[in-house]
mmCIF file of C-alpha atoms in Angstrom:
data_model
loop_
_atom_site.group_PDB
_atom_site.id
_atom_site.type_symbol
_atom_site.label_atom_id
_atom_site.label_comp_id
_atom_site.label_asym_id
_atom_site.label_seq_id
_atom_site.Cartn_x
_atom_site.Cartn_y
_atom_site.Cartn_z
ATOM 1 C CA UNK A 22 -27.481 -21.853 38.150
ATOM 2 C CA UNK A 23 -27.790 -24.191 35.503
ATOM 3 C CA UNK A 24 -31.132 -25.135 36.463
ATOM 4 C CA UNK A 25 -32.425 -22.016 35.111
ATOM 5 C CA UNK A 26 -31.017 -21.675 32.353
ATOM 6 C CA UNK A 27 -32.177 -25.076 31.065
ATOM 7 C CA UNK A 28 -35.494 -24.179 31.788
ATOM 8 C CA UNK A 29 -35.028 -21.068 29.507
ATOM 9 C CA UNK A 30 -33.923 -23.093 26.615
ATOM 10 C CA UNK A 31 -36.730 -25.729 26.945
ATOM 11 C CA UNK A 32 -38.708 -22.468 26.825
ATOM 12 C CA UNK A 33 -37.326 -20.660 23.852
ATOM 13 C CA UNK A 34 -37.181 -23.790 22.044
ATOM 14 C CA UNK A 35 -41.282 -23.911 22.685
ATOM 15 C CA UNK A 36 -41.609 -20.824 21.769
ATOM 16 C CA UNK A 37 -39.629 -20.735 18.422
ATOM 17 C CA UNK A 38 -41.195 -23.881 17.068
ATOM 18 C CA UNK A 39 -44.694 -22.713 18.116
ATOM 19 C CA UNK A 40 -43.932 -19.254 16.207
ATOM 20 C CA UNK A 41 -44.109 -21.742 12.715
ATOM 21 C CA UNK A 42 -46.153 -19.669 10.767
ATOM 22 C CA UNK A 43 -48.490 -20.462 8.445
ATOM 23 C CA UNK A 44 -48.686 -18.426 4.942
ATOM 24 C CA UNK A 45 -51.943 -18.196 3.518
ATOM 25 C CA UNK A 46 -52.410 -17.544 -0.633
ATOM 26 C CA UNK A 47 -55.089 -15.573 -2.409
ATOM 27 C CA UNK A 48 -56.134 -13.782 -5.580
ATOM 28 C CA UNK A 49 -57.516 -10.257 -5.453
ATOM 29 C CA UNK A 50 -60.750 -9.151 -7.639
ATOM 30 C CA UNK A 51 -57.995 -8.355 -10.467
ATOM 31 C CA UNK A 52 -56.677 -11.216 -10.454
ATOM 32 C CA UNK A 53 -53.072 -10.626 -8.674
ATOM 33 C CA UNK A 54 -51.801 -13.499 -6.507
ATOM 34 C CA UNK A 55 -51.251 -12.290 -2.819
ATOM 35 C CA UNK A 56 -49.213 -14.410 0.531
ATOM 36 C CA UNK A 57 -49.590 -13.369 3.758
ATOM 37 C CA UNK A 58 -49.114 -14.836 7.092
ATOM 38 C CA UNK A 59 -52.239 -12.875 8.414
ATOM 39 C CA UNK A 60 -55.599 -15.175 7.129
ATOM 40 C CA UNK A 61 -57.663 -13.248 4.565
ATOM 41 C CA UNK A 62 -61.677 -14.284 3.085
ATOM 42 C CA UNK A 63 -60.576 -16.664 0.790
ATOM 43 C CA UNK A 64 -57.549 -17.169 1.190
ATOM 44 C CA UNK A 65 -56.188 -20.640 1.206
ATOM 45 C CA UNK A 66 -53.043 -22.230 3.451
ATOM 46 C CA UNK A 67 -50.063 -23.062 1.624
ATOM 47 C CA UNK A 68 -47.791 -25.864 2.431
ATOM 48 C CA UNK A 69 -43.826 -24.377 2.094
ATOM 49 C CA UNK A 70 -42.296 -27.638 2.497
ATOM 50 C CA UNK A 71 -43.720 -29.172 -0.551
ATOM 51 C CA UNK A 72 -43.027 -26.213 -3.014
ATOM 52 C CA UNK A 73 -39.463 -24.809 -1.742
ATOM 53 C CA UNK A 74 -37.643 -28.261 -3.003
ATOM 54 C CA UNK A 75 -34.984 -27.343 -5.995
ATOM 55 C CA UNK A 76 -33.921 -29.671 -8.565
ATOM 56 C CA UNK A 77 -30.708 -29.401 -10.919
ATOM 57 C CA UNK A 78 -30.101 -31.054 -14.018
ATOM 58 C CA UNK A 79 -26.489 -30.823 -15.177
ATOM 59 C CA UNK A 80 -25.884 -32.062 -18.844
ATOM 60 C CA UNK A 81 -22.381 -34.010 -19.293
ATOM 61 C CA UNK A 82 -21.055 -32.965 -22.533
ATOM 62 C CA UNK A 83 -20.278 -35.684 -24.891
ATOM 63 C CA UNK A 84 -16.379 -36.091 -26.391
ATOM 64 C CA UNK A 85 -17.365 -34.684 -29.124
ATOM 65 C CA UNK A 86 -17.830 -31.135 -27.714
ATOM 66 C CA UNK A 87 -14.925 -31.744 -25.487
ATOM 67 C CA UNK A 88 -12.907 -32.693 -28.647
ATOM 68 C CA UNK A 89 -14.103 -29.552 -30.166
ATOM 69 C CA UNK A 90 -12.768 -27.309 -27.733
ATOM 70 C CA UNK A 91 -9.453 -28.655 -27.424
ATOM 71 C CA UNK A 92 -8.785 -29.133 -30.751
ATOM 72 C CA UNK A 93 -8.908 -25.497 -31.634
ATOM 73 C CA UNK A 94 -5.941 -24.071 -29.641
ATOM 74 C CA UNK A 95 -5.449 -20.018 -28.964
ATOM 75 C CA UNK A 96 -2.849 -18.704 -30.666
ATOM 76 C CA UNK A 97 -1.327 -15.761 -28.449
ATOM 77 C CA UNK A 98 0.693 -13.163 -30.159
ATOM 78 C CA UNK A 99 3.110 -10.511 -28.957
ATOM 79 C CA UNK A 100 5.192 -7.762 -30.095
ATOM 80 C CA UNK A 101 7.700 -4.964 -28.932
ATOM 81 C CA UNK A 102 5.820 -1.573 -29.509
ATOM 82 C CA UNK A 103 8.286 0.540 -27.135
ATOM 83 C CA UNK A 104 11.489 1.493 -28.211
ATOM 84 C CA UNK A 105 11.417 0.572 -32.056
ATOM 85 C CA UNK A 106 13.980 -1.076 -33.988
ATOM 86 C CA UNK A 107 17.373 -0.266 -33.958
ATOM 87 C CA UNK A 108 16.251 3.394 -31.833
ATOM 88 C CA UNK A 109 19.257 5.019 -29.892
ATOM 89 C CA UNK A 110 18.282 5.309 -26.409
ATOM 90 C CA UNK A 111 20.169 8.423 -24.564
ATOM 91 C CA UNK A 112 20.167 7.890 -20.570
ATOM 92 C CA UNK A 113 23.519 8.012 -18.541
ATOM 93 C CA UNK A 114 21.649 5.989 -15.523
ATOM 94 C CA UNK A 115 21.135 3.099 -18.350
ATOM 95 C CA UNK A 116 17.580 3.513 -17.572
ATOM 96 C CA UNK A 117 14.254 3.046 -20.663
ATOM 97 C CA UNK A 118 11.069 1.799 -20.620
ATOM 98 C CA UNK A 119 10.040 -1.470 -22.548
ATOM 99 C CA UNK A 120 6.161 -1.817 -23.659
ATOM 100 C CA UNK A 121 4.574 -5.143 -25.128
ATOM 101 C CA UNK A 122 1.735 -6.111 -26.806
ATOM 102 C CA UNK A 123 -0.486 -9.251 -26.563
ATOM 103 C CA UNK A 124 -3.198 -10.540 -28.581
ATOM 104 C CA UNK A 125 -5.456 -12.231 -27.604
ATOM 105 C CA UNK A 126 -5.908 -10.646 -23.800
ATOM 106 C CA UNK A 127 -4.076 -13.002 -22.077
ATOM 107 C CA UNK A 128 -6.092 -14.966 -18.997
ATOM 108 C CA UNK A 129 -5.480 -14.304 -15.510
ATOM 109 C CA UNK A 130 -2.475 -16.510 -15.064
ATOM 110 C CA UNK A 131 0.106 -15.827 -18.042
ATOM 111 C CA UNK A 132 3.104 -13.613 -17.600
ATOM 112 C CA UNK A 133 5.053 -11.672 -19.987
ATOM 113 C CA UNK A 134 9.230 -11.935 -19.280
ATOM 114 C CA UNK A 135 11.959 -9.849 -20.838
ATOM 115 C CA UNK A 136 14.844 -10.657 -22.116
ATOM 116 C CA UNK A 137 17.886 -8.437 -22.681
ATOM 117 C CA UNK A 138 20.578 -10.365 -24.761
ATOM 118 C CA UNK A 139 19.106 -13.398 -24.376
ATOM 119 C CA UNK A 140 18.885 -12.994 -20.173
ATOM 120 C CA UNK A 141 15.584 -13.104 -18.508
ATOM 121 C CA UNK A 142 15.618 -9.292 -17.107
ATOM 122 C CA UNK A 143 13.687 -9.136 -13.784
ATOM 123 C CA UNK A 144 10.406 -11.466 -12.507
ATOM 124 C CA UNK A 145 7.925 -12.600 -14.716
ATOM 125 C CA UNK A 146 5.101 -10.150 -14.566
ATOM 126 C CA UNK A 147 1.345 -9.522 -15.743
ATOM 127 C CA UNK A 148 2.236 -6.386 -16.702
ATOM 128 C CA UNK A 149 2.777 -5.040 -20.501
ATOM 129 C CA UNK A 150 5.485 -2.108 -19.537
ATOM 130 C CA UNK A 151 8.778 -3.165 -17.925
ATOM 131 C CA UNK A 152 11.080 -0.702 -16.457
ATOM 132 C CA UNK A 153 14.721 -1.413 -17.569
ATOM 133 C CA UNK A 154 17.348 0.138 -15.342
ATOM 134 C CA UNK A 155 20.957 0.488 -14.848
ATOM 135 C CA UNK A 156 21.577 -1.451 -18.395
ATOM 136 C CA UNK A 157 25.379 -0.945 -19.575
ATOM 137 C CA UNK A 158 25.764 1.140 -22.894
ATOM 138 C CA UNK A 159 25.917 -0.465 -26.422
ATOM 139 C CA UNK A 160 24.197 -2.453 -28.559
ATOM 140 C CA UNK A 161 21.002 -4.835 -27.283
ATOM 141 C CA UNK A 162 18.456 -7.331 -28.514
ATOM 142 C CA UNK A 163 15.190 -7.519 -26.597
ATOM 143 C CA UNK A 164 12.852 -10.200 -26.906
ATOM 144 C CA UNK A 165 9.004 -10.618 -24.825
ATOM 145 C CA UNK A 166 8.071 -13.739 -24.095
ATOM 146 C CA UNK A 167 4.691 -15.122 -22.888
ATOM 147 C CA UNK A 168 4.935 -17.915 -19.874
ATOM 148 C CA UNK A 169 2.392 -19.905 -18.138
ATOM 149 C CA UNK A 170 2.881 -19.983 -14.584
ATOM 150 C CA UNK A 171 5.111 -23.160 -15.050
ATOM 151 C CA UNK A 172 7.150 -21.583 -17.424
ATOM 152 C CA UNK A 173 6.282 -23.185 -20.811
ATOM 153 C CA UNK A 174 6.638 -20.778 -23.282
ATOM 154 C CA UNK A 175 3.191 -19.858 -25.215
ATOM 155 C CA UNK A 176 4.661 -17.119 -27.604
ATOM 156 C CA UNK A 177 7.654 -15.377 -28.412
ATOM 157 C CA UNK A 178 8.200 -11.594 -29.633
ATOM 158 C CA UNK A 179 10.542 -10.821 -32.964
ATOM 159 C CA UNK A 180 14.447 -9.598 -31.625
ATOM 160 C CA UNK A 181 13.969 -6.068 -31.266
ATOM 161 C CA UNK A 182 17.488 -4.247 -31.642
ATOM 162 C CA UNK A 183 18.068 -0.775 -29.359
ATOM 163 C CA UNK A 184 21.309 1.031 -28.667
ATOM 164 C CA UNK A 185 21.678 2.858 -25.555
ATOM 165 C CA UNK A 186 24.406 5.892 -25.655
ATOM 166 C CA UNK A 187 25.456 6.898 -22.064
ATOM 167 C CA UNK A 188 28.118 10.087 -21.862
ATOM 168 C CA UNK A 189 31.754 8.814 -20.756
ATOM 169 C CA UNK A 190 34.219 10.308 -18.328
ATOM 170 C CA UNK A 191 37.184 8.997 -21.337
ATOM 171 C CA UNK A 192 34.897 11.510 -23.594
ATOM 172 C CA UNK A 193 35.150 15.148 -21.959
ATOM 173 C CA UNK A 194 34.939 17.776 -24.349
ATOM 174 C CA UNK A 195 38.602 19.304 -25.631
ATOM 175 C CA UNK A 196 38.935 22.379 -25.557
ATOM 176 C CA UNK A 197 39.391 23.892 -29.079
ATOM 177 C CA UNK A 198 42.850 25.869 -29.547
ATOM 178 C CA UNK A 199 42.251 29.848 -29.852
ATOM 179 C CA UNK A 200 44.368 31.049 -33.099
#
């Protein structure tokens, strides 16, 4: 059994570095360049091994460029553009919706957090919109920040003062007397 097959590789190796074939180059009466690996009139046999070898040059900057590009740091920016100031949010559940603003476009990488009275609300997130729920009534001070992924803080939003109203079981309607 194995005697066979070894004889079938020694074969297909044969054959597959016999099948090397040869590409031949030549230019038509107008002048076009032509390869084949059928030989033509005139055509001449090109050697692949001598033309397929790539070379790379890679320029190291110098310190100056380097000092260039870190010397001019981004400064991000971002702002509260959903609910504006001091707005009176209705929703018994305690529920509103929070959208930022960065500029720059942050890179792949940064997070945006919200903070409700001073209290990270939720995960970090890429995301500009947040989805506040179940917040108790009153009066609150949201603030965006932007975070690298280790947590240092890149930029910071202006306090952005809401008030959220929520109906009360203490406040039931009385009925008015008849006269």
């Amino acid at each position: 059994m194995r005697l066979p097959l070894i004889i079938s590789l020694i074969l297909c190796s044969i054959i597959i570095s016999s099948s090397h074939a040869t590409v031949y180059r030549w230019v038509d009466e107008n002048g076009k360049v032509h390869y084949s690996d059928e030989p033509r009139e005139n055509a001449e046999a090109v050697d692949l091994n001598a033309n397929t070898q790539n070379s790379i040059s890679v320029s190291i900057p110098t310190e100056t460029e380097v000092m260039k590009k870190s010397a001019e740091p981004i400064t991000y920016r971002v702002r509260i553009v959903n609910p504006t100031q001091e707005e009176t949010i209705r929703n018994n559940q305690g529920n509103f919706t929070v959208v930022a603003s960065a500029a720059p476009e942050l890179p792949k990488g940064y997070l945006l957090a919200l903070y409700i009275d001073d209290i990270l609300y939720g995960q970090p997130q890429s995301s500009a919109i947040f989805n506040v729920t179940e917040v108790n009534r009153g009066e609150h001070n949201l603030v965006v920040k932007i975070l690298t992924q280790n947590g240092k803080v890149l930029a910071s939003s202006s306090a952005r003062k809401i008030f959220l109203h929520q109906t009360s079981i203490l406040n039931k309607p009385r009925p008015t007397p008849r006269t």
